[in-house]
């Protein structure tokens, strides 16, 4: 059977199942079963569970539930409330300072949590009412929270980077290092945009109230205690990984212990909070696992049928420079990101794209950062931008989805600028890994 026929049938069947409303995990699994039955006969169906067992035997996957658990514990530990108050006071003399403080808090939170839904919900509950209460422009406030909350896609310990590393078979530690500078680049673009906007029009982001600006310096310095625990946790988790003391899985375990300690110090460690954290972790990881099952089975069957080799030859045979091929991949990923969750995209496309990238002589670490930044764009992009729906669930009455999507449009543009900079200047992402080596 020709690779082009297999590709057309696979894409057609998968789209048909998705259009009928079947979740991606089950649509990919059903497609894998149908292809196996059609191409290799019923006696070959054993291949699907054997493929799943091979995937789930990967030791590094243990890091996923541990990092999710760490994020769920920190969500209830009261860290962000204290952190946001400190950053709010310190940035009060800036126009748009509350939005800048929100971006700073979301950056620190992304480096601790790495779970996008949790970040945006917490920011929406704490920061959005504060900005709206200070008469900030509604669209600016909504855009800042969605863009800041989605930083966890890129900044380590990002779950997206972990899964990409497993699929592409590259060092997760190198991916974490490579993501630091692009992540800070995005934060800088967001902050610069907010400050320029608010200094051009002071009504968009007014100064903090006079009583907050007049707080004695001693009290302001006392607020720095809110930074001690988050920075200590980030240092323990990422420092142990970068220094080669621990593997990604071991650093995830360190993160869980650190999160429990922070909750204990903040007097937020209760049986109910631990139970809720474990429950949320279980539901999140169960969803991810089913997508792992379906997508890995589909990719394996598709590869056996010659579809992967066909697409790789098709892409590498295009009469265009390599950078144009990468741009084409980015366009495909951006379109897919409007309709499919990132976990499905990485499992379905990276087995095809990564070998092509390596064949073109390009670095899969650099491509992984491009992919992750692309997925960050997908978190904001309508019609199914998850960040908008997370925020809508906790937004005050009167905030509509259309308000949120209008607010994120400038930040989507900034994300694309950041993506283009990393695309055309690869050393932005590769400089830190090469320095550490």
GROMACS .gro file of C-alpha atoms in nm:
model
  437
    1UNK     CA    1   0.000   0.000   0.000
    2UNK     CA    2   0.144   0.337  -0.103
    3UNK     CA    3   0.235   0.591   0.163
    4UNK     CA    4   0.015   0.855  -0.001
    5UNK     CA    5  -0.294   0.632   0.017
    6UNK     CA    6  -0.224   0.543   0.381
    7UNK     CA    7  -0.175   0.912   0.463
    8UNK     CA    8  -0.501   1.019   0.300
    9UNK     CA    9  -0.700   0.743   0.469
   10UNK     CA   10  -0.543   0.814   0.809
   11UNK     CA   11  -0.605   1.189   0.794
   12UNK     CA   12  -0.957   1.143   0.657
   13UNK     CA   13  -1.060   0.888   0.921
   14UNK     CA   14  -0.908   1.091   1.206
   15UNK     CA   15  -1.081   1.412   1.093
   16UNK     CA   16  -1.412   1.228   1.053
   17UNK     CA   17  -1.394   1.095   1.410
   18UNK     CA   18  -1.293   1.436   1.551
   19UNK     CA   19  -1.579   1.611   1.367
   20UNK     CA   20  -1.827   1.373   1.528
   21UNK     CA   21  -1.710   1.495   1.870
   22UNK     CA   22  -1.504   1.195   1.978
   23UNK     CA   23  -1.216   1.306   2.207
   24UNK     CA   24  -0.870   1.308   2.051
   25UNK     CA   25  -0.743   1.022   2.271
   26UNK     CA   26  -1.014   0.785   2.152
   27UNK     CA   27  -1.020   0.915   1.793
   28UNK     CA   28  -0.649   0.837   1.751
   29UNK     CA   29  -0.688   0.497   1.918
   30UNK     CA   30  -0.984   0.401   1.700
   31UNK     CA   31  -0.797   0.514   1.390
   32UNK     CA   32  -0.498   0.301   1.494
   33UNK     CA   33  -0.720  -0.007   1.539
   34UNK     CA   34  -0.894   0.049   1.206
   35UNK     CA   35  -0.565   0.092   1.018
   36UNK     CA   36  -0.412  -0.216   1.179
   37UNK     CA   37  -0.717  -0.426   1.093
   38UNK     CA   38  -0.724  -0.293   0.735
   39UNK     CA   39  -0.350  -0.311   0.657
   40UNK     CA   40  -0.226  -0.609   0.858
   41UNK     CA   41  -0.533  -0.812   0.952
   42UNK     CA   42  -0.692  -0.897   1.289
   43UNK     CA   43  -0.399  -1.115   1.397
   44UNK     CA   44  -0.182  -0.801   1.419
   45UNK     CA   45  -0.399  -0.615   1.670
   46UNK     CA   46  -0.170  -0.731   1.953
   47UNK     CA   47   0.078  -0.473   1.823
   48UNK     CA   48  -0.125  -0.184   1.968
   49UNK     CA   49  -0.108  -0.285   2.338
   50UNK     CA   50   0.257  -0.387   2.294
   51UNK     CA   51   0.333  -0.038   2.163
   52UNK     CA   52   0.153   0.116   2.460
   53UNK     CA   53   0.352  -0.094   2.707
   54UNK     CA   54   0.676   0.013   2.540
   55UNK     CA   55   0.583   0.380   2.579
   56UNK     CA   56   0.469   0.352   2.940
   57UNK     CA   57   0.790   0.173   3.041
   58UNK     CA   58   0.978   0.501   2.985
   59UNK     CA   59   1.116   0.598   3.326
   60UNK     CA   60   1.123   0.971   3.247
   61UNK     CA   61   0.742   0.978   3.220
   62UNK     CA   62   0.725   0.962   3.600
   63UNK     CA   63   0.827   1.330   3.599
   64UNK     CA   64   0.491   1.429   3.447
   65UNK     CA   65   0.258   1.336   3.736
   66UNK     CA   66   0.514   1.460   3.989
   67UNK     CA   67   0.543   1.805   3.831
   68UNK     CA   68   0.163   1.824   3.797
   69UNK     CA   69   0.129   1.732   4.166
   70UNK     CA   70   0.383   1.999   4.259
   71UNK     CA   71   0.179   2.258   4.072
   72UNK     CA   72  -0.147   2.151   4.233
   73UNK     CA   73   0.003   2.172   4.583
   74UNK     CA   74   0.150   2.518   4.517
   75UNK     CA   75  -0.184   2.632   4.378
   76UNK     CA   76  -0.331   2.587   4.727
   77UNK     CA   77  -0.026   2.691   4.930
   78UNK     CA   78  -0.095   3.066   4.930
   79UNK     CA   79   0.231   3.146   4.750
   80UNK     CA   80   0.088   3.355   4.469
   81UNK     CA   81  -0.124   3.580   4.695
   82UNK     CA   82   0.185   3.682   4.896
   83UNK     CA   83   0.402   3.709   4.586
   84UNK     CA   84   0.152   3.924   4.398
   85UNK     CA   85   0.108   4.165   4.691
   86UNK     CA   86   0.484   4.223   4.711
   87UNK     CA   87   0.524   4.278   4.336
   88UNK     CA   88   0.211   4.494   4.333
   89UNK     CA   89   0.352   4.731   4.596
   90UNK     CA   90   0.698   4.749   4.438
   91UNK     CA   91   0.565   4.831   4.090
   92UNK     CA   92   0.299   5.077   4.210
   93UNK     CA   93   0.492   5.385   4.101
   94UNK     CA   94   0.491   5.271   3.738
   95UNK     CA   95   0.203   5.337   3.503
   96UNK     CA   96   0.079   4.991   3.424
   97UNK     CA   97   0.276   4.871   3.726
   98UNK     CA   98   0.006   4.631   3.840
   99UNK     CA   99   0.013   4.461   3.498
  100UNK     CA  100   0.394   4.448   3.513
  101UNK     CA  101   0.368   4.296   3.861
  102UNK     CA  102   0.123   4.039   3.727
  103UNK     CA  103   0.369   3.944   3.452
  104UNK     CA  104   0.650   3.912   3.707
  105UNK     CA  105   0.431   3.697   3.934
  106UNK     CA  106   0.324   3.478   3.643
  107UNK     CA  107   0.690   3.431   3.539
  108UNK     CA  108   0.787   3.311   3.886
  109UNK     CA  109   0.474   3.097   3.902
  110UNK     CA  110   0.553   2.940   3.563
  111UNK     CA  111   0.898   2.842   3.690
  112UNK     CA  112   0.735   2.672   3.991
  113UNK     CA  113   0.417   2.522   3.853
  114UNK     CA  114   0.436   2.451   3.479
  115UNK     CA  115   0.061   2.369   3.462
  116UNK     CA  116  -0.112   2.626   3.241
  117UNK     CA  117  -0.469   2.576   3.362
  118UNK     CA  118  -0.371   2.617   3.727
  119UNK     CA  119  -0.167   2.931   3.655
  120UNK     CA  120  -0.439   3.112   3.463
  121UNK     CA  121  -0.710   3.021   3.714
  122UNK     CA  122  -0.502   3.149   4.008
  123UNK     CA  123  -0.403   3.466   3.822
  124UNK     CA  124  -0.765   3.519   3.720
  125UNK     CA  125  -0.884   3.487   4.078
  126UNK     CA  126  -0.615   3.711   4.232
  127UNK     CA  127  -0.480   3.953   3.972
  128UNK     CA  128  -0.779   4.022   3.749
  129UNK     CA  129  -1.005   4.167   4.025
  130UNK     CA  130  -0.709   4.375   4.147
  131UNK     CA  131  -0.648   4.527   3.803
  132UNK     CA  132  -1.016   4.587   3.729
  133UNK     CA  133  -1.060   4.739   4.076
  134UNK     CA  134  -0.776   4.985   3.995
  135UNK     CA  135  -0.962   5.084   3.676
  136UNK     CA  136  -0.721   4.914   3.437
  137UNK     CA  137  -0.831   4.872   3.078
  138UNK     CA  138  -1.030   4.550   3.062
  139UNK     CA  139  -0.870   4.417   2.744
  140UNK     CA  140  -0.519   4.490   2.872
  141UNK     CA  141  -0.586   4.309   3.201
  142UNK     CA  142  -0.732   4.005   3.026
  143UNK     CA  143  -0.448   3.987   2.775
  144UNK     CA  144  -0.180   4.016   3.045
  145UNK     CA  145  -0.327   3.728   3.246
  146UNK     CA  146  -0.367   3.494   2.947
  147UNK     CA  147  -0.020   3.573   2.808
  148UNK     CA  148   0.148   3.559   3.148
  149UNK     CA  149  -0.032   3.241   3.246
  150UNK     CA  150   0.074   3.066   2.926
  151UNK     CA  151   0.444   3.120   3.004
  152UNK     CA  152   0.440   2.783   3.181
  153UNK     CA  153   0.427   2.623   2.836
  154UNK     CA  154   0.783   2.739   2.770
  155UNK     CA  155   0.958   2.810   3.098
  156UNK     CA  156   1.097   2.504   3.280
  157UNK     CA  157   0.976   2.279   3.434
  158UNK     CA  158   0.741   2.276   3.133
  159UNK     CA  159   0.543   1.954   3.079
  160UNK     CA  160   0.545   2.033   2.706
  161UNK     CA  161   0.926   2.026   2.699
  162UNK     CA  162   0.933   1.697   2.889
  163UNK     CA  163   0.700   1.525   2.642
  164UNK     CA  164   0.885   1.673   2.343
  165UNK     CA  165   1.214   1.548   2.488
  166UNK     CA  166   1.073   1.197   2.527
  167UNK     CA  167   0.930   1.186   2.175
  168UNK     CA  168   1.231   1.350   2.005
  169UNK     CA  169   1.476   1.155   2.223
  170UNK     CA  170   1.677   1.462   2.320
  171UNK     CA  171   1.802   1.579   2.659
  172UNK     CA  172   1.526   1.726   2.874
  173UNK     CA  173   1.792   1.914   3.072
  174UNK     CA  174   1.919   2.080   2.752
  175UNK     CA  175   1.562   2.170   2.656
  176UNK     CA  176   1.507   2.331   2.997
  177UNK     CA  177   1.826   2.535   2.955
  178UNK     CA  178   1.738   2.632   2.598
  179UNK     CA  179   1.396   2.760   2.706
  180UNK     CA  180   1.522   3.010   2.965
  181UNK     CA  181   1.636   3.294   2.736
  182UNK     CA  182   1.339   3.269   2.492
  183UNK     CA  183   1.104   3.266   2.793
  184UNK     CA  184   1.263   3.579   2.939
  185UNK     CA  185   1.257   3.734   2.591
  186UNK     CA  186   0.880   3.692   2.579
  187UNK     CA  187   0.843   3.841   2.928
  188UNK     CA  188   1.052   4.140   2.815
  189UNK     CA  189   0.835   4.189   2.505
  190UNK     CA  190   0.516   4.174   2.714
  191UNK     CA  191   0.650   4.416   2.975
  192UNK     CA  192   0.780   4.665   2.717
  193UNK     CA  193   0.447   4.660   2.536
  194UNK     CA  194   0.251   4.722   2.859
  195UNK     CA  195   0.475   5.011   2.968
  196UNK     CA  196   0.469   5.180   2.626
  197UNK     CA  197   0.091   5.145   2.608
  198UNK     CA  198   0.031   5.280   2.958
  199UNK     CA  199   0.275   5.571   2.930
  200UNK     CA  200   0.115   5.675   2.602
  201UNK     CA  201  -0.230   5.657   2.762
  202UNK     CA  202  -0.225   5.675   3.142
  203UNK     CA  203  -0.591   5.577   3.167
  204UNK     CA  204  -0.511   5.223   3.051
  205UNK     CA  205  -0.294   5.148   3.356
  206UNK     CA  206  -0.313   5.412   3.633
  207UNK     CA  207  -0.070   5.445   3.922
  208UNK     CA  208  -0.130   5.262   4.248
  209UNK     CA  209  -0.326   5.452   4.518
  210UNK     CA  210  -0.124   5.711   4.711
  211UNK     CA  211  -0.130   5.514   5.039
  212UNK     CA  212   0.034   5.216   4.868
  213UNK     CA  213   0.301   5.435   4.703
  214UNK     CA  214   0.377   5.599   5.039
  215UNK     CA  215   0.439   5.270   5.221
  216UNK     CA  216   0.761   5.301   5.427
  217UNK     CA  217   1.070   5.147   5.271
  218UNK     CA  218   1.114   4.913   5.566
  219UNK     CA  219   0.767   4.765   5.510
  220UNK     CA  220   0.834   4.732   5.136
  221UNK     CA  221   1.157   4.545   5.204
  222UNK     CA  222   0.971   4.322   5.447
  223UNK     CA  223   0.752   4.206   5.160
  224UNK     CA  224   1.062   4.046   5.008
  225UNK     CA  225   0.999   3.748   5.234
  226UNK     CA  226   0.729   3.645   4.985
  227UNK     CA  227   1.005   3.582   4.730
  228UNK     CA  228   1.225   3.364   4.949
  229UNK     CA  229   1.026   3.039   4.928
  230UNK     CA  230   0.946   3.055   4.552
  231UNK     CA  231   1.307   3.134   4.462
  232UNK     CA  232   1.433   2.861   4.694
  233UNK     CA  233   1.204   2.607   4.526
  234UNK     CA  234   1.303   2.715   4.173
  235UNK     CA  235   1.671   2.697   4.270
  236UNK     CA  236   1.632   2.352   4.425
  237UNK     CA  237   1.441   2.206   4.129
  238UNK     CA  238   1.623   2.360   3.834
  239UNK     CA  239   1.960   2.395   4.007
  240UNK     CA  240   1.977   2.025   4.090
  241UNK     CA  241   1.898   1.943   3.726
  242UNK     CA  242   2.137   2.190   3.563
  243UNK     CA  243   2.424   2.095   3.795
  244UNK     CA  244   2.379   1.727   3.712
  245UNK     CA  245   2.288   1.633   4.067
  246UNK     CA  246   1.949   1.486   3.973
  247UNK     CA  247   1.760   1.358   3.669
  248UNK     CA  248   1.436   1.528   3.557
  249UNK     CA  249   1.234   1.264   3.742
  250UNK     CA  250   1.433   1.315   4.060
  251UNK     CA  251   1.402   1.694   4.034
  252UNK     CA  252   1.025   1.651   4.005
  253UNK     CA  253   1.028   1.456   4.331
  254UNK     CA  254   1.236   1.733   4.490
  255UNK     CA  255   0.974   1.980   4.366
  256UNK     CA  256   0.690   1.789   4.531
  257UNK     CA  257   0.877   1.779   4.862
  258UNK     CA  258   0.952   2.151   4.832
  259UNK     CA  259   0.589   2.232   4.754
  260UNK     CA  260   0.475   2.034   5.061
  261UNK     CA  261   0.729   2.222   5.274
  262UNK     CA  262   0.609   2.559   5.143
  263UNK     CA  263   0.247   2.465   5.214
  264UNK     CA  264   0.349   2.361   5.566
  265UNK     CA  265   0.537   2.688   5.631
  266UNK     CA  266   0.239   2.888   5.500
  267UNK     CA  267   0.007   2.682   5.724
  268UNK     CA  268  -0.190   2.564   5.421
  269UNK     CA  269  -0.096   2.194   5.445
  270UNK     CA  270  -0.411   2.004   5.539
  271UNK     CA  271  -0.548   1.661   5.456
  272UNK     CA  272  -0.818   1.826   5.242
  273UNK     CA  273  -0.565   2.029   5.041
  274UNK     CA  274  -0.344   1.724   4.983
  275UNK     CA  275  -0.648   1.516   4.882
  276UNK     CA  276  -0.764   1.785   4.638
  277UNK     CA  277  -0.413   1.811   4.489
  278UNK     CA  278  -0.385   1.435   4.440
  279UNK     CA  279  -0.734   1.423   4.289
  280UNK     CA  280  -0.657   1.701   4.039
  281UNK     CA  281  -0.328   1.535   3.952
  282UNK     CA  282  -0.502   1.203   3.890
  283UNK     CA  283  -0.762   1.352   3.656
  284UNK     CA  284  -0.502   1.554   3.463
  285UNK     CA  285  -0.257   1.266   3.424
  286UNK     CA  286  -0.536   1.024   3.330
  287UNK     CA  287  -0.636   1.252   3.044
  288UNK     CA  288  -0.274   1.283   2.928
  289UNK     CA  289  -0.220   0.907   2.952
  290UNK     CA  290  -0.515   0.822   2.728
  291UNK     CA  291  -0.382   1.066   2.469
  292UNK     CA  292  -0.041   0.897   2.499
  293UNK     CA  293  -0.206   0.560   2.433
  294UNK     CA  294  -0.402   0.665   2.127
  295UNK     CA  295  -0.144   0.886   1.958
  296UNK     CA  296   0.152   0.651   2.013
  297UNK     CA  297  -0.046   0.357   1.874
  298UNK     CA  298  -0.153   0.558   1.568
  299UNK     CA  299   0.200   0.681   1.496
  300UNK     CA  300   0.339   0.327   1.529
  301UNK     CA  301   0.087   0.178   1.287
  302UNK     CA  302   0.125   0.469   1.046
  303UNK     CA  303   0.505   0.426   1.051
  304UNK     CA  304   0.480   0.050   0.988
  305UNK     CA  305   0.258   0.122   0.689
  306UNK     CA  306   0.521   0.352   0.537
  307UNK     CA  307   0.333   0.676   0.596
  308UNK     CA  308   0.603   0.842   0.805
  309UNK     CA  309   0.876   0.770   0.551
  310UNK     CA  310   0.650   0.900   0.273
  311UNK     CA  311   0.588   1.233   0.451
  312UNK     CA  312   0.955   1.274   0.545
  313UNK     CA  313   1.063   1.218   0.185
  314UNK     CA  314   0.792   1.455   0.065
  315UNK     CA  315   0.904   1.734   0.301
  316UNK     CA  316   1.278   1.694   0.245
  317UNK     CA  317   1.223   1.674  -0.130
  318UNK     CA  318   1.065   2.018  -0.153
  319UNK     CA  319   1.272   2.246  -0.381
  320UNK     CA  320   1.307   2.516  -0.114
  321UNK     CA  321   1.581   2.622   0.135
  322UNK     CA  322   1.577   2.447   0.475
  323UNK     CA  323   1.452   2.757   0.655
  324UNK     CA  324   1.144   2.761   0.432
  325UNK     CA  325   1.081   2.397   0.527
  326UNK     CA  326   1.095   2.496   0.895
  327UNK     CA  327   0.856   2.784   0.828
  328UNK     CA  328   0.616   2.542   0.661
  329UNK     CA  329   0.632   2.316   0.968
  330UNK     CA  330   0.560   2.615   1.193
  331UNK     CA  331   0.259   2.703   0.981
  332UNK     CA  332   0.126   2.345   1.001
  333UNK     CA  333   0.174   2.343   1.379
  334UNK     CA  334   0.004   2.680   1.416
  335UNK     CA  335  -0.301   2.561   1.221
  336UNK     CA  336  -0.319   2.236   1.418
  337UNK     CA  337  -0.287   2.434   1.741
  338UNK     CA  338  -0.615   2.608   1.667
  339UNK     CA  339  -0.802   2.278   1.682
  340UNK     CA  340  -0.600   2.007   1.864
  341UNK     CA  341  -0.444   1.998   2.210
  342UNK     CA  342  -0.063   2.026   2.223
  343UNK     CA  343  -0.015   1.674   2.356
  344UNK     CA  344  -0.181   1.526   2.048
  345UNK     CA  345   0.021   1.751   1.821
  346UNK     CA  346   0.358   1.656   1.970
  347UNK     CA  347   0.283   1.284   1.961
  348UNK     CA  348   0.144   1.291   1.607
  349UNK     CA  349   0.382   1.531   1.432
  350UNK     CA  350   0.719   1.516   1.606
  351UNK     CA  351   0.800   1.157   1.496
  352UNK     CA  352   0.772   1.295   1.142
  353UNK     CA  353   0.918   1.644   1.184
  354UNK     CA  354   1.219   1.579   1.410
  355UNK     CA  355   1.397   1.332   1.172
  356UNK     CA  356   1.343   1.585   0.892
  357UNK     CA  357   1.496   1.863   1.105
  358UNK     CA  358   1.799   1.643   1.179
  359UNK     CA  359   1.830   1.546   0.811
  360UNK     CA  360   1.834   1.917   0.722
  361UNK     CA  361   2.129   1.959   0.959
  362UNK     CA  362   1.942   2.160   1.220
  363UNK     CA  363   1.937   2.123   1.599
  364UNK     CA  364   1.636   1.934   1.744
  365UNK     CA  365   1.681   2.128   2.073
  366UNK     CA  366   1.630   2.455   1.885
  367UNK     CA  367   1.335   2.306   1.699
  368UNK     CA  368   1.186   2.194   2.030
  369UNK     CA  369   1.189   2.552   2.156
  370UNK     CA  370   1.025   2.668   1.833
  371UNK     CA  371   0.760   2.399   1.872
  372UNK     CA  372   0.695   2.496   2.234
  373UNK     CA  373   0.667   2.866   2.150
  374UNK     CA  374   0.425   2.770   1.872
  375UNK     CA  375   0.214   2.578   2.122
  376UNK     CA  376   0.217   2.883   2.347
  377UNK     CA  377   0.058   3.079   2.063
  378UNK     CA  378  -0.206   2.805   2.033
  379UNK     CA  379  -0.307   2.859   2.397
  380UNK     CA  380  -0.432   3.207   2.306
  381UNK     CA  381  -0.552   3.156   1.950
  382UNK     CA  382  -0.927   3.141   1.877
  383UNK     CA  383  -1.151   2.956   1.829
  384UNK     CA  384  -1.034   2.701   2.088
  385UNK     CA  385  -0.762   2.890   2.279
  386UNK     CA  386  -0.761   2.704   2.615
  387UNK     CA  387  -0.627   3.007   2.806
  388UNK     CA  388  -0.940   3.207   2.723
  389UNK     CA  389  -1.170   2.933   2.850
  390UNK     CA  390  -0.968   2.885   3.170
  391UNK     CA  391  -0.993   3.257   3.240
  392UNK     CA  392  -1.361   3.280   3.146
  393UNK     CA  393  -1.438   3.014   3.410
  394UNK     CA  394  -1.319   3.244   3.692
  395UNK     CA  395  -1.370   3.591   3.539
  396UNK     CA  396  -1.614   3.834   3.702
  397UNK     CA  397  -1.963   3.867   3.562
  398UNK     CA  398  -1.976   4.075   3.246
  399UNK     CA  399  -1.649   3.941   3.098
  400UNK     CA  400  -1.724   3.756   2.775
  401UNK     CA  401  -1.511   3.522   2.567
  402UNK     CA  402  -1.503   3.782   2.291
  403UNK     CA  403  -1.357   4.033   2.542
  404UNK     CA  404  -1.083   3.785   2.629
  405UNK     CA  405  -0.999   3.702   2.268
  406UNK     CA  406  -0.983   4.074   2.180
  407UNK     CA  407  -0.750   4.126   2.474
  408UNK     CA  408  -0.504   3.854   2.370
  409UNK     CA  409  -0.464   3.965   2.006
  410UNK     CA  410  -0.168   4.202   2.074
  411UNK     CA  411   0.003   3.935   2.283
  412UNK     CA  412  -0.036   3.677   2.005
  413UNK     CA  413   0.150   3.925   1.785
  414UNK     CA  414   0.427   3.955   2.047
  415UNK     CA  415   0.451   3.575   2.071
  416UNK     CA  416   0.492   3.550   1.694
  417UNK     CA  417   0.766   3.817   1.707
  418UNK     CA  418   0.945   3.615   1.977
  419UNK     CA  419   0.905   3.297   1.771
  420UNK     CA  420   1.048   3.470   1.463
  421UNK     CA  421   1.349   3.599   1.659
  422UNK     CA  422   1.433   3.249   1.786
  423UNK     CA  423   1.372   3.105   1.437
  424UNK     CA  424   1.613   3.340   1.260
  425UNK     CA  425   1.861   3.370   1.549
  426UNK     CA  426   1.896   3.014   1.688
  427UNK     CA  427   2.165   3.118   1.939
  428UNK     CA  428   1.894   3.285   2.148
  429UNK     CA  429   1.794   2.934   2.252
  430UNK     CA  430   2.124   2.748   2.205
  431UNK     CA  431   2.356   2.993   2.382
  432UNK     CA  432   2.280   2.884   2.740
  433UNK     CA  433   2.305   2.505   2.678
  434UNK     CA  434   2.638   2.556   2.499
  435UNK     CA  435   2.762   2.778   2.783
  436UNK     CA  436   2.674   2.520   3.048
  437UNK     CA  437   2.854   2.248   2.855
   0.00000   0.00000   0.00000
